[in-house]
Coordinates of C-alpha atoms (C1' of nucleotides) in Angstrom, one line a residue:
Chain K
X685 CA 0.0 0.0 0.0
X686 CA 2.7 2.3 -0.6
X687 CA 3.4 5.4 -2.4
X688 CA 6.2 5.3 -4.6
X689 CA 4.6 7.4 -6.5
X690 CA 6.8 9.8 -8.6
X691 CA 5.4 12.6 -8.2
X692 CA 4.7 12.8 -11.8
X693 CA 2.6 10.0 -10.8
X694 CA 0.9 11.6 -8.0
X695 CA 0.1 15.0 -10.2
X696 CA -1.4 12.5 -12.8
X697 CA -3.5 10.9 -9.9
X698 CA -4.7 14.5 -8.6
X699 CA -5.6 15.6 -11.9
X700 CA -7.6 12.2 -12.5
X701 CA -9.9 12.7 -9.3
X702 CA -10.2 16.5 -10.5
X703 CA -11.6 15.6 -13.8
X704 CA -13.9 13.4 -11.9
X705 CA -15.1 15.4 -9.7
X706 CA -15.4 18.6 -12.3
X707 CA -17.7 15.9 -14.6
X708 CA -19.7 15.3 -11.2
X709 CA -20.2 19.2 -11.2
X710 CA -20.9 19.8 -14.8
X711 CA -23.3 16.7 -14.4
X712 CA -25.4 18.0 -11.6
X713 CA -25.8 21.8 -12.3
X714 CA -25.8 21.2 -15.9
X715 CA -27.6 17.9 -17.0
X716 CA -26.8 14.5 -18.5
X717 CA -27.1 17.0 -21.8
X718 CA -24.7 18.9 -20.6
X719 CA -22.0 16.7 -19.8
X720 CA -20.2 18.3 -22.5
X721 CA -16.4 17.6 -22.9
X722 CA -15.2 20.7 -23.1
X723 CA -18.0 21.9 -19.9
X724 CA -15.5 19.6 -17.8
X725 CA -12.5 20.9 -19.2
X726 CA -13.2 24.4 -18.6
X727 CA -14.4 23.4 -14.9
X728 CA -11.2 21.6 -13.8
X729 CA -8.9 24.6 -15.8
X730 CA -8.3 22.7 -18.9
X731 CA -8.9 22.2 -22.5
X732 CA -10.9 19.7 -24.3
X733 CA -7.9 17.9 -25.5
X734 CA -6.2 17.9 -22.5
X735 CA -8.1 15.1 -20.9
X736 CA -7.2 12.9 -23.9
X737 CA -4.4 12.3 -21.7
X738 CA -6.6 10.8 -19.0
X739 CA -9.5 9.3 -21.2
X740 CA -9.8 8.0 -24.3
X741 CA -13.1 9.5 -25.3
X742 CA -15.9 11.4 -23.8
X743 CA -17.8 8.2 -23.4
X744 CA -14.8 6.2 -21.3
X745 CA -14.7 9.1 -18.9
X746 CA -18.4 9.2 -18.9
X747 CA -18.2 5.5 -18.0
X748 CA -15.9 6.2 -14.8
X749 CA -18.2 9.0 -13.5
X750 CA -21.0 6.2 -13.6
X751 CA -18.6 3.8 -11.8
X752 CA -18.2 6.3 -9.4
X753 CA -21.9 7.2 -9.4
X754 CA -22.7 3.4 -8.4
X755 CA -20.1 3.4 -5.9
X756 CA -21.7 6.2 -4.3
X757 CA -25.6 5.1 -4.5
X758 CA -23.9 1.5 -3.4
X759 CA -22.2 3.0 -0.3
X760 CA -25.4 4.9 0.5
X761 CA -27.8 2.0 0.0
X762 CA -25.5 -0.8 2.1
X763 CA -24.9 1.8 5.1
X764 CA -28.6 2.4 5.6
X765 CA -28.7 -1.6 5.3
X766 CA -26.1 -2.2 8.1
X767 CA -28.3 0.2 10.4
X768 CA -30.1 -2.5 10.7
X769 CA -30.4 -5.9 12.7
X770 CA -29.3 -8.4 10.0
X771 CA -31.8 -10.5 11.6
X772 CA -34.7 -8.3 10.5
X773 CA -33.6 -8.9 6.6
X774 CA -36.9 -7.6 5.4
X775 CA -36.1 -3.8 7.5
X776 CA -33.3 -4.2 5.9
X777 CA -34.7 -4.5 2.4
X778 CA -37.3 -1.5 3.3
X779 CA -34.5 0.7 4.4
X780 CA -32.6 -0.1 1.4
X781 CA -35.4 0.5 -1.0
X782 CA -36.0 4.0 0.4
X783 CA -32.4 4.7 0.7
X784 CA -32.1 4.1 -2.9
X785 CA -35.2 6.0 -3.8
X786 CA -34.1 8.9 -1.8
X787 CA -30.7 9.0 -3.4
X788 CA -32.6 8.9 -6.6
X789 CA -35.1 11.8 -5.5
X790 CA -31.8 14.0 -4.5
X791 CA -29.9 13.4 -7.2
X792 CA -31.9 13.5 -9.9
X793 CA -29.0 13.9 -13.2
X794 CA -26.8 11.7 -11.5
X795 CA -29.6 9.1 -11.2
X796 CA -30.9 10.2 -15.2
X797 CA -27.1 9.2 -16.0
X798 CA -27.3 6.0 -14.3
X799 CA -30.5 4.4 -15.2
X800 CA -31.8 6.8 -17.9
X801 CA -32.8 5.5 -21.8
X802 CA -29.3 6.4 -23.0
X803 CA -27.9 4.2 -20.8
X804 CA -28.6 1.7 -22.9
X805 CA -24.9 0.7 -23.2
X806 CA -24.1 1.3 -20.2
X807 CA -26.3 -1.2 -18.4
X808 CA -24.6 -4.4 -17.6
X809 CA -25.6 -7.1 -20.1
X810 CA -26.0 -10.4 -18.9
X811 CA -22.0 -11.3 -20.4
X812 CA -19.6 -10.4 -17.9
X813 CA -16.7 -7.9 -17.5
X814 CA -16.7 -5.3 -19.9
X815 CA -16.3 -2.1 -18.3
X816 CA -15.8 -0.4 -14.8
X817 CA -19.5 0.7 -15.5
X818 CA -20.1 -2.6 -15.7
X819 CA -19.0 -4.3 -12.9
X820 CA -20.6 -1.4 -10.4
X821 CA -24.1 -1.9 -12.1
X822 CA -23.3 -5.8 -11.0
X823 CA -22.5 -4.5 -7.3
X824 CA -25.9 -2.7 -7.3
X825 CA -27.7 -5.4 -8.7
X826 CA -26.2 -7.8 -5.9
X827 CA -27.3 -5.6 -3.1
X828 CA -31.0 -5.9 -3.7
X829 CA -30.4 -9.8 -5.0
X830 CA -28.5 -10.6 -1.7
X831 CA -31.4 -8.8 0.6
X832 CA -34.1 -10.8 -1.3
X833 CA -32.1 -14.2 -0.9
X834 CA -31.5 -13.5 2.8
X835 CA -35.1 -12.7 3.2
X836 CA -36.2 -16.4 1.4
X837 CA -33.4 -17.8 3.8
X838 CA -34.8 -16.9 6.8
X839 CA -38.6 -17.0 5.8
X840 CA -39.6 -18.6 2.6
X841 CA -42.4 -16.9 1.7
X842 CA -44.4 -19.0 -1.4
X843 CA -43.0 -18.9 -5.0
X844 CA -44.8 -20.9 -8.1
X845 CA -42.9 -24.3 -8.7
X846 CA -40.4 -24.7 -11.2
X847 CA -43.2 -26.7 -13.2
X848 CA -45.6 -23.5 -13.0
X849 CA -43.3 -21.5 -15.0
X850 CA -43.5 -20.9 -18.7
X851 CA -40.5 -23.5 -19.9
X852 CA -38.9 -20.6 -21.8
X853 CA -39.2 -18.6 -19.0
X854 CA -37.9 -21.2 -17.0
X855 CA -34.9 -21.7 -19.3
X856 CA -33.9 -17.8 -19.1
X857 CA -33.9 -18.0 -15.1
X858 CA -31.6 -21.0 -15.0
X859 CA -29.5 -19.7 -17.5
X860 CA -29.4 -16.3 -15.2
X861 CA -28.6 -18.5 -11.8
X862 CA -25.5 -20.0 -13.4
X863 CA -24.1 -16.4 -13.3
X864 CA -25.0 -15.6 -9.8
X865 CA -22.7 -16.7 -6.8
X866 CA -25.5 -18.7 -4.7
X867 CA -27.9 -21.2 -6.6
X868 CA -31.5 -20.1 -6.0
X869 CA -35.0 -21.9 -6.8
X870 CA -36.1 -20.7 -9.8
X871 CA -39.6 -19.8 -8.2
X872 CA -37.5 -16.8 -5.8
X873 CA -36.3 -15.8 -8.8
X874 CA -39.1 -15.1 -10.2
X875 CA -40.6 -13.3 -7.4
X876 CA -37.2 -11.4 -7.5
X877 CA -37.9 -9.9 -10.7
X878 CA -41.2 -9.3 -10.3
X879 CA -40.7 -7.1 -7.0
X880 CA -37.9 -5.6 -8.7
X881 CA -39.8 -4.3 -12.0
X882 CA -42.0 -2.9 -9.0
X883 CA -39.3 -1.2 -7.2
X884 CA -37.2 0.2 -9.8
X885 CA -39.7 0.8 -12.2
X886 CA -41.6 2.9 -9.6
X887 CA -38.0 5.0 -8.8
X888 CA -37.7 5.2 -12.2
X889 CA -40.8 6.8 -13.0
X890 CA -40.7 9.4 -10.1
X891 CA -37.6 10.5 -11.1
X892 CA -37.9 10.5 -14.7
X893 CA -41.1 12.8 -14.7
X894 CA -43.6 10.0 -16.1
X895 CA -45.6 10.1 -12.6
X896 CA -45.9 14.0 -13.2
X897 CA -49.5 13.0 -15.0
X898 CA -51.4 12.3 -11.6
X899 CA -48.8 12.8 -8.4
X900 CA -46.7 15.6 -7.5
X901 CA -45.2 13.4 -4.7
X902 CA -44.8 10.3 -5.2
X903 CA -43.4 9.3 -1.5
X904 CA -47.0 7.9 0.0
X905 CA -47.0 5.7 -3.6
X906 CA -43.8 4.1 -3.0
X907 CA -44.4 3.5 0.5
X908 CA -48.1 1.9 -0.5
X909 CA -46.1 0.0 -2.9
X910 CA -43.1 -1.1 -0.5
X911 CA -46.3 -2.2 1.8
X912 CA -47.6 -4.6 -0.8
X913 CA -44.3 -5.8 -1.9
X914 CA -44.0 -6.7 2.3
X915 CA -46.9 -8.4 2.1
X916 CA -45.7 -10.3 -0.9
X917 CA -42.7 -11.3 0.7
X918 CA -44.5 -12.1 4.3
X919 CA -42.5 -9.3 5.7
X920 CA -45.3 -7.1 6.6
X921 CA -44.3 -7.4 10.8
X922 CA -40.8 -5.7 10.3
X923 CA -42.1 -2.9 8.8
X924 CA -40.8 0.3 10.4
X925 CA -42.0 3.9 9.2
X926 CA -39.9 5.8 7.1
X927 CA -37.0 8.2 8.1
X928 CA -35.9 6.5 11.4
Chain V
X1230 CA -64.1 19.3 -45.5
X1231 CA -63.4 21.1 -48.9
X1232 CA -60.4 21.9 -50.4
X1233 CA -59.9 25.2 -50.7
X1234 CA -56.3 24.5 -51.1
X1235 CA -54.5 27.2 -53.3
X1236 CA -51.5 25.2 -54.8
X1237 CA -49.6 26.6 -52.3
X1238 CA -51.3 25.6 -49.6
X1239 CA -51.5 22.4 -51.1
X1240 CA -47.7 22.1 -51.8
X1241 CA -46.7 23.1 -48.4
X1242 CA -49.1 20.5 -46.4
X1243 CA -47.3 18.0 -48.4
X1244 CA -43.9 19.4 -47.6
X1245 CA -45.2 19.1 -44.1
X1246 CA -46.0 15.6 -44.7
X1247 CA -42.9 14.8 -45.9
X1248 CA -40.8 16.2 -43.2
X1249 CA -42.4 14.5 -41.0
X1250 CA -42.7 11.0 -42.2
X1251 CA -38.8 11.7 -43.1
X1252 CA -37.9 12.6 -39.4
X1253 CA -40.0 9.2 -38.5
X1254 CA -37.4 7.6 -41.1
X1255 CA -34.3 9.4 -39.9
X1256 CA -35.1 8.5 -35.8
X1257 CA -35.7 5.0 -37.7
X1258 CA -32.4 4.0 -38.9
X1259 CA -30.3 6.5 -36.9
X1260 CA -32.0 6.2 -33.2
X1261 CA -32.8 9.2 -30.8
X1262 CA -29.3 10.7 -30.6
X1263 CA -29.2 10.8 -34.1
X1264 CA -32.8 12.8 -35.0
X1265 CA -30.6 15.7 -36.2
X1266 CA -32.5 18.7 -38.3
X1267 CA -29.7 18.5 -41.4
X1268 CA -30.2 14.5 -41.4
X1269 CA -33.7 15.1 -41.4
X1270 CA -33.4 17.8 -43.9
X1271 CA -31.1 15.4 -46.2
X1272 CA -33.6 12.5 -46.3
X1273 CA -36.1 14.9 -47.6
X1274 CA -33.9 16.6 -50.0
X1275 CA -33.8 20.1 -48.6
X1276 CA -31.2 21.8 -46.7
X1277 CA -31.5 22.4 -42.8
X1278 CA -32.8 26.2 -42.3
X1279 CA -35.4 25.4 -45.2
X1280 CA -37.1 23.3 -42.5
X1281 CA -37.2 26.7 -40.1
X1282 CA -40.3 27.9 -42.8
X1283 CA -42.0 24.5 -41.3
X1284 CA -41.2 24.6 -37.6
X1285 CA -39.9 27.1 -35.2
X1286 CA -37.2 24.6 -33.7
X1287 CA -36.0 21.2 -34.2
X1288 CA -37.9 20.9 -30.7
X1289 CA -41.0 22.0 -32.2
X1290 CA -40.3 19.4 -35.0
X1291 CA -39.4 16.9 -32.6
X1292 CA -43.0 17.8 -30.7
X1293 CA -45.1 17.1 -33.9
X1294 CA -43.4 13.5 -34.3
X1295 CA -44.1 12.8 -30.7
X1296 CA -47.5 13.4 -31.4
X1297 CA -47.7 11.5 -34.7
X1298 CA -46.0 9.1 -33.1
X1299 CA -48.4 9.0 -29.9
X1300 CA -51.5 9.0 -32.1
X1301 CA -50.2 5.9 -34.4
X1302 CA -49.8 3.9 -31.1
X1303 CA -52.9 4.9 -29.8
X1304 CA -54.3 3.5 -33.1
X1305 CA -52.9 0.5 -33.1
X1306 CA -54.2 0.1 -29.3
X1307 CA -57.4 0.6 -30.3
X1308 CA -57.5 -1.6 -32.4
X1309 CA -56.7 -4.2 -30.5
X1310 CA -59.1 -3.5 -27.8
X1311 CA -62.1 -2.7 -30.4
X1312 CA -61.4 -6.5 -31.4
X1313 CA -62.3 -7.6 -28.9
X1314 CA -65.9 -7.7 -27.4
X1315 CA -67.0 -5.1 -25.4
X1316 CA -68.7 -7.3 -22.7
X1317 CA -65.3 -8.5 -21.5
X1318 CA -63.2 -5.5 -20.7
X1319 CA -60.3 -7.7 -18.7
X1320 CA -59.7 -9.2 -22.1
X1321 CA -59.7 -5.5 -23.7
X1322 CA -57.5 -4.4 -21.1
X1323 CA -55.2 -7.6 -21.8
X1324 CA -55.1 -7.8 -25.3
X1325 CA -54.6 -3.6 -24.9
X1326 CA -51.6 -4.1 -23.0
X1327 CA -50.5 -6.9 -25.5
X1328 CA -50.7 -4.6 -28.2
X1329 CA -48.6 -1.9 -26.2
X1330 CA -46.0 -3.9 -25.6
X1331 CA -45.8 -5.5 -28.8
X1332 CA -45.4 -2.1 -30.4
X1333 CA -42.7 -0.7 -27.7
X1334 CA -41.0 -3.4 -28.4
X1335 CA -40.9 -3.7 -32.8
X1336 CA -40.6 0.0 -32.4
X1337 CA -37.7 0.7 -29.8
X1338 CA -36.6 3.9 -31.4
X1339 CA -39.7 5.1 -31.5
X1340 CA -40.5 4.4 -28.0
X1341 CA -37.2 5.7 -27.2
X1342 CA -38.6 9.0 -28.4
X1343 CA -41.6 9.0 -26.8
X1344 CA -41.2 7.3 -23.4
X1345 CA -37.1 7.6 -22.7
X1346 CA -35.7 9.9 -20.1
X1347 CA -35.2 12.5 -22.4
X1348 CA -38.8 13.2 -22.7
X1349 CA -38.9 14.9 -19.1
X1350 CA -40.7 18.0 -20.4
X1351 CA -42.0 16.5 -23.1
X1352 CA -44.3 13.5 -21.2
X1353 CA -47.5 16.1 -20.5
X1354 CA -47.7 17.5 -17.1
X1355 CA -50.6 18.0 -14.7
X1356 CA -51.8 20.9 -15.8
X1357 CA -53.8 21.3 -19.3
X1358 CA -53.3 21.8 -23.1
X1359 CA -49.9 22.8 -24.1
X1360 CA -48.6 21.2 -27.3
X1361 CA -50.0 18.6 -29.2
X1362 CA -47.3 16.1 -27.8
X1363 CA -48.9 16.4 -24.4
X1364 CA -52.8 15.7 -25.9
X1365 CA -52.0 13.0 -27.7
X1366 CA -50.3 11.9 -24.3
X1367 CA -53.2 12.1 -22.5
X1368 CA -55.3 10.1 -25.5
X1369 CA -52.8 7.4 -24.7
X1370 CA -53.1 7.0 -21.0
X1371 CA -56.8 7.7 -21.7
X1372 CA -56.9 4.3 -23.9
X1373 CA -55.9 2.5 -20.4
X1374 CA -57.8 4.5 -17.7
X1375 CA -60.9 4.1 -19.3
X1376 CA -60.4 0.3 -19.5
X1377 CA -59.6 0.4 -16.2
X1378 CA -62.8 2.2 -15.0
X1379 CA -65.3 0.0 -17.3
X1380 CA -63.3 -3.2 -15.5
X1381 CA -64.4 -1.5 -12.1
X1382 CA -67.7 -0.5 -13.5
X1383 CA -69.1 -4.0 -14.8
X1384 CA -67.3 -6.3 -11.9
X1385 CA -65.9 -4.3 -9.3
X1386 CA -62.7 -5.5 -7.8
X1387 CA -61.7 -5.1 -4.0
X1388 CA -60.0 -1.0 -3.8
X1389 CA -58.5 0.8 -0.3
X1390 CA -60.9 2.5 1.6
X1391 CA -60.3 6.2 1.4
X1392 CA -59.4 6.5 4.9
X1393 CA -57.1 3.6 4.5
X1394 CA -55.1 5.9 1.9
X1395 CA -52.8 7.8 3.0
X1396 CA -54.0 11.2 3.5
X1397 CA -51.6 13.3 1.5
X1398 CA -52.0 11.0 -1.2
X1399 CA -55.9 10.9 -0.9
X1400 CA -55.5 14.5 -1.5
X1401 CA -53.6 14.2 -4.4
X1402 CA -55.4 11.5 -5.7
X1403 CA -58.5 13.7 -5.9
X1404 CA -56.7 16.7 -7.4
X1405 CA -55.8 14.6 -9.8
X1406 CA -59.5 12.6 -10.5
X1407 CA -60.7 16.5 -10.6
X1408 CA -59.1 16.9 -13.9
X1409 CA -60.6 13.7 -14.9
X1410 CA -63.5 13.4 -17.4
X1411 CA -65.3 10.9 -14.9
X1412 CA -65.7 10.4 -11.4
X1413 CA -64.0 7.6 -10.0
X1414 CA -63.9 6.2 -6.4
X1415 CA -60.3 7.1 -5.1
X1416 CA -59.5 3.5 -3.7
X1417 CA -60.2 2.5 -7.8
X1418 CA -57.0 5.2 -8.8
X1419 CA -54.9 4.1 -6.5
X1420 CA -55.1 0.3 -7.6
X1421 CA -54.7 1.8 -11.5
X1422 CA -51.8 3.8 -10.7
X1423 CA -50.2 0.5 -8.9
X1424 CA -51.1 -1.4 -12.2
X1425 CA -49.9 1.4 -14.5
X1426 CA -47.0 1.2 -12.7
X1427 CA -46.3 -2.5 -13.0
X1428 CA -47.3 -2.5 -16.9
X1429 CA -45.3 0.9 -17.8
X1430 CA -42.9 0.0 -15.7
X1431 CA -41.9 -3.5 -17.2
X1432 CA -42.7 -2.6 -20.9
X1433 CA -40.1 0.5 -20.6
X1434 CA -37.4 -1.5 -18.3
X1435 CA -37.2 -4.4 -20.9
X1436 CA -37.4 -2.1 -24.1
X1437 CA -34.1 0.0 -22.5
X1438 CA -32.5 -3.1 -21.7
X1439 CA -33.1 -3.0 -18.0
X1440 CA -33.6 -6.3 -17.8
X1441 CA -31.3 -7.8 -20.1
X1442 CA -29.4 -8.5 -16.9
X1443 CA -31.4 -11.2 -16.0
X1444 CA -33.3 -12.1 -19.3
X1445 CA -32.9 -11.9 -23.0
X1446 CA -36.4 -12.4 -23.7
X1447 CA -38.9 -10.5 -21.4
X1448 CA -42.3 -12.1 -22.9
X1449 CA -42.5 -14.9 -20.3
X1450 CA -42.5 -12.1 -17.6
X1451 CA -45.0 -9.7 -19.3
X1452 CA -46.9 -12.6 -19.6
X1453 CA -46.7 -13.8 -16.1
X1454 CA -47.4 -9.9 -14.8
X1455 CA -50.4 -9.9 -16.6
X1456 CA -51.8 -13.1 -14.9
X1457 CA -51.3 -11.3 -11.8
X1458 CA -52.6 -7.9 -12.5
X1459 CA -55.7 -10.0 -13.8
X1460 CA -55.9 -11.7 -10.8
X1461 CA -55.7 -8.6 -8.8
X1462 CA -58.0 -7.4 -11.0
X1463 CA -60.7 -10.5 -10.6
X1464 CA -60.9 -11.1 -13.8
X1465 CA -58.7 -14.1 -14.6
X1466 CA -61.5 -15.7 -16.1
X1467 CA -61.1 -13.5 -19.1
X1468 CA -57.7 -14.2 -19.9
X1469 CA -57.0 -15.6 -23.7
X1470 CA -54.2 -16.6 -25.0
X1471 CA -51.3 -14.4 -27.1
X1472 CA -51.1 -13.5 -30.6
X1473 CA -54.9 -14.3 -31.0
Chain P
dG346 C1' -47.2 43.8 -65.2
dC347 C1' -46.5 45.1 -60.5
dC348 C1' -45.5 43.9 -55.8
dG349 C1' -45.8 41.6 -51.5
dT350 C1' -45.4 36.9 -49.7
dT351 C1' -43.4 32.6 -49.6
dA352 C1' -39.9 28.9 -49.9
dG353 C1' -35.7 27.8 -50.9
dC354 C1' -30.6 28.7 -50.9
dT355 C1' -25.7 30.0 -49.0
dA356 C1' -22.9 31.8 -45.4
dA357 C1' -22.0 32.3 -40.9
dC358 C1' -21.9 31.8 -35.5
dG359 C1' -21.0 29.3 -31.5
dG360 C1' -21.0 24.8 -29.7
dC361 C1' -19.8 19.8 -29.8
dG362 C1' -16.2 15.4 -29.9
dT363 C1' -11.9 14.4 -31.8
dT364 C1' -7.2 14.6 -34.1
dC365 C1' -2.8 16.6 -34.9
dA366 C1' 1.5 19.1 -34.6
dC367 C1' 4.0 21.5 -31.5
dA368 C1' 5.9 23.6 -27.1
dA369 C1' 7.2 23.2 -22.4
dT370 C1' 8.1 20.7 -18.5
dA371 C1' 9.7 16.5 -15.6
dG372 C1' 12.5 12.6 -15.1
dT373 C1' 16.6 10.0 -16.3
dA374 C1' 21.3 8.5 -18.0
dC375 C1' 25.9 9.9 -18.7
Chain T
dG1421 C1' 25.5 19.7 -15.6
dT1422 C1' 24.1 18.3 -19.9
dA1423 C1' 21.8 15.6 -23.4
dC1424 C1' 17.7 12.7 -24.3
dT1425 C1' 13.0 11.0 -23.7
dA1426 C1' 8.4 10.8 -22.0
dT1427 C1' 4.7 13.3 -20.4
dT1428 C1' 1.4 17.0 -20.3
dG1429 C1' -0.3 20.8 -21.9
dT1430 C1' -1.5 24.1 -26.0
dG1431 C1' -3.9 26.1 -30.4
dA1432 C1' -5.6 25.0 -35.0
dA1433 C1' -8.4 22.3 -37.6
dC1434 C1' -12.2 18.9 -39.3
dG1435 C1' -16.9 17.7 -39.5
dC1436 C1' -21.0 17.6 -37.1
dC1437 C1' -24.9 20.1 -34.6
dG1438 C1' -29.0 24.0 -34.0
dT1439 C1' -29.9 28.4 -35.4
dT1440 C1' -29.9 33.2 -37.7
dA1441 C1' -29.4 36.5 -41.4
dG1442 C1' -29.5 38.0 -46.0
dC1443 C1' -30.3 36.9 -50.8
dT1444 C1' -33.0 35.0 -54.8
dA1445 C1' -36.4 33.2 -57.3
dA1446 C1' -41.1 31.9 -57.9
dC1447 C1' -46.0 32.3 -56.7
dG1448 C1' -50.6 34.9 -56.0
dG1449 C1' -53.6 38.7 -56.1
dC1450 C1' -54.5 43.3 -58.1

DNA sequence: GCCGTTAGCTAACGGCGTTCACAATAGTAC
DNA sequence: GTACTATTGTGAACGCCGTTAGCTAACGGC
């Protein structure tokens, strides 16, 4: 864990987390539109062709903001988690759900730049690696995927048998297990992803405006919603209201 | 319904026509990022600022696709639903919601356009009128809503008690049944805006590739939502099978 | 035939991402 | 201390973008 860092090395380093953190600025007080190249540049007392040096294109350095972006939301999400008797798993999995919709709520462009449409590339696919983008979107994933296993764990609550599910479908969840660490029943599977289109898609709509037709606050929604998805789960007794 | 039309006239509805149909063809082939005014300009054979005699902005431009766009999906919607007996309105709703998602998904670009996080201001607000984007917006949620109420009206499913709602979100709730055509119990707009978000929700996740995490074909799972929005609905009993 | 309106053009501005050639600086070897 | 190299910055330029301004031709009504 030393520094032998030349300090050449170091400069470089500084320079790097200044360029971040400029891109987080532009990001937030500007948009996901205008997360223009040269908008950073000018921020951290550059110009545009000066951070060639650092990235190779305006869509890698985009791509370490979102890293960073997930690390943050991660950090957030998993603290408010480990507030939390791990052997109330279904607290924790409430508390983590409104951390992550309150991060989203606060941080509105840096959520848009995370989960928006034009992160279409930037979503982790199902193949693994790719890029640092990539690998954080896994981290995220895992934290809601661990929660909901733990929960199942501790008190199965009912999923359809293997033999209720569409064979095709059936076929995609098996094929999605092998990736995961920890083997799970395809039937908690299933209930995974259906309480996760819930969740997320709910976050995302909030945030994204598409709400905006009936609700200016969407808060009493989500908690109606995180009340049904307790229900669903048979998590309904370690329910604790919200900001604690 | 005459015509009018001095050749002019004539000559420059067609021009609008063509524009048009040649920005559907540009976001097409090139996506969202690339529905740029000179590529639209090229494909109909004019240069860019010709197309500022048509429409104040490429915004503006943008605004009357949206709505094109909005009304062909309506359309095909309706279609769908008007095939379907009237008597059974959990198999209109179904076959509906079929139709929308078969659409979103043989048309990603275009849904891109009109459902992706870069429609923030252009997904209609509360409050009325505005462009013709956010009309044909409401004609679309309109399609749903209504299905929703007739399901309610004819075999009324189990809805909240009002005082069971949360009270800021009653309140809301009837602010926003106030701008509605009909009166509808609030307990019955809460349930639809749980569905809404369940269908929405899914149809957009798995046409941005939200999912592709987990799935590379999100049928079975649209499928299986369905089944239990019907049976949260009462009205499994309608159910037919796909691509009737 | 005249004249205002209309629809098209080119040229231009400022912005974008990106590439290139060049200058200055920092580190290294003798 | 002096040469040499690698690194980090610069300004100029390319082709794209949305948009504006000024010009030219054709159309339509008198």
């Amino acid at each position: 864990m030393a520094q032998p860092a030349s300090r050449r090395e170091r400069a470089r380093a500084d320079t790097l987390r200044d360029i971040r953190s400029a891109a987080r600025a532009v990001l937030v007080d500007r948009g996901v539109d205008g997360l223009a190249l040269r908008a950073i540049a000018r921020e951290v007392g550059l110009t545009a062709p000066a951070l060639y040096r650092y990235f190779a294109s305006r869509e890698d350095l985009v791509e370490q903001v979102v890293a960073d972006l997930y690390g943050e939301l991660c950090e957030v999400m998993e603290a408010a988690r480990d507030a939390v008797d791990p052997r109330a798993p279904g607290t924790r999995l409430l508390v983590t759900a409104r951390a992550f919709r309150t991060w989203a709520t606060t941080h509105p462009a840096e959520f848009g730049l995370l989960f928006g449409s034009a992160a279409d590339g930037v979503v982790p696919e199902s193949p693994g690696g790719e890029g640092p983008a990539a690998v954080a979107g896994r981290r995220f994933g895992g934290v809601f995927a661990t929660l909901f296993a733990e929960i199942h764990l501790r008190r199965p609550f009912p999923v359809p048998a293997d033999d209720d599910l569409d064979p095709g479908y059936r076929d995609q969840l098996r094929a999605w297990c092998a990736e995961l660490p920890v083997e799970l029943p395809l039937g908690v599977m299933s209930v995974f992803l259906s309480c996760w289109v819930r969740l997320y898609g709910l976050v995302c709509m909030e945030v994204f405006g598409h709400l905006r037709f009936a609700l200016t606050d969407a808060a009493p929604l989500f908690e109606a919603e995180m009340r049904a998805l307790g229900k669903r789960l048979g998590i309904v007794d370690e329910w604790v209201p919200p900001r604690a």
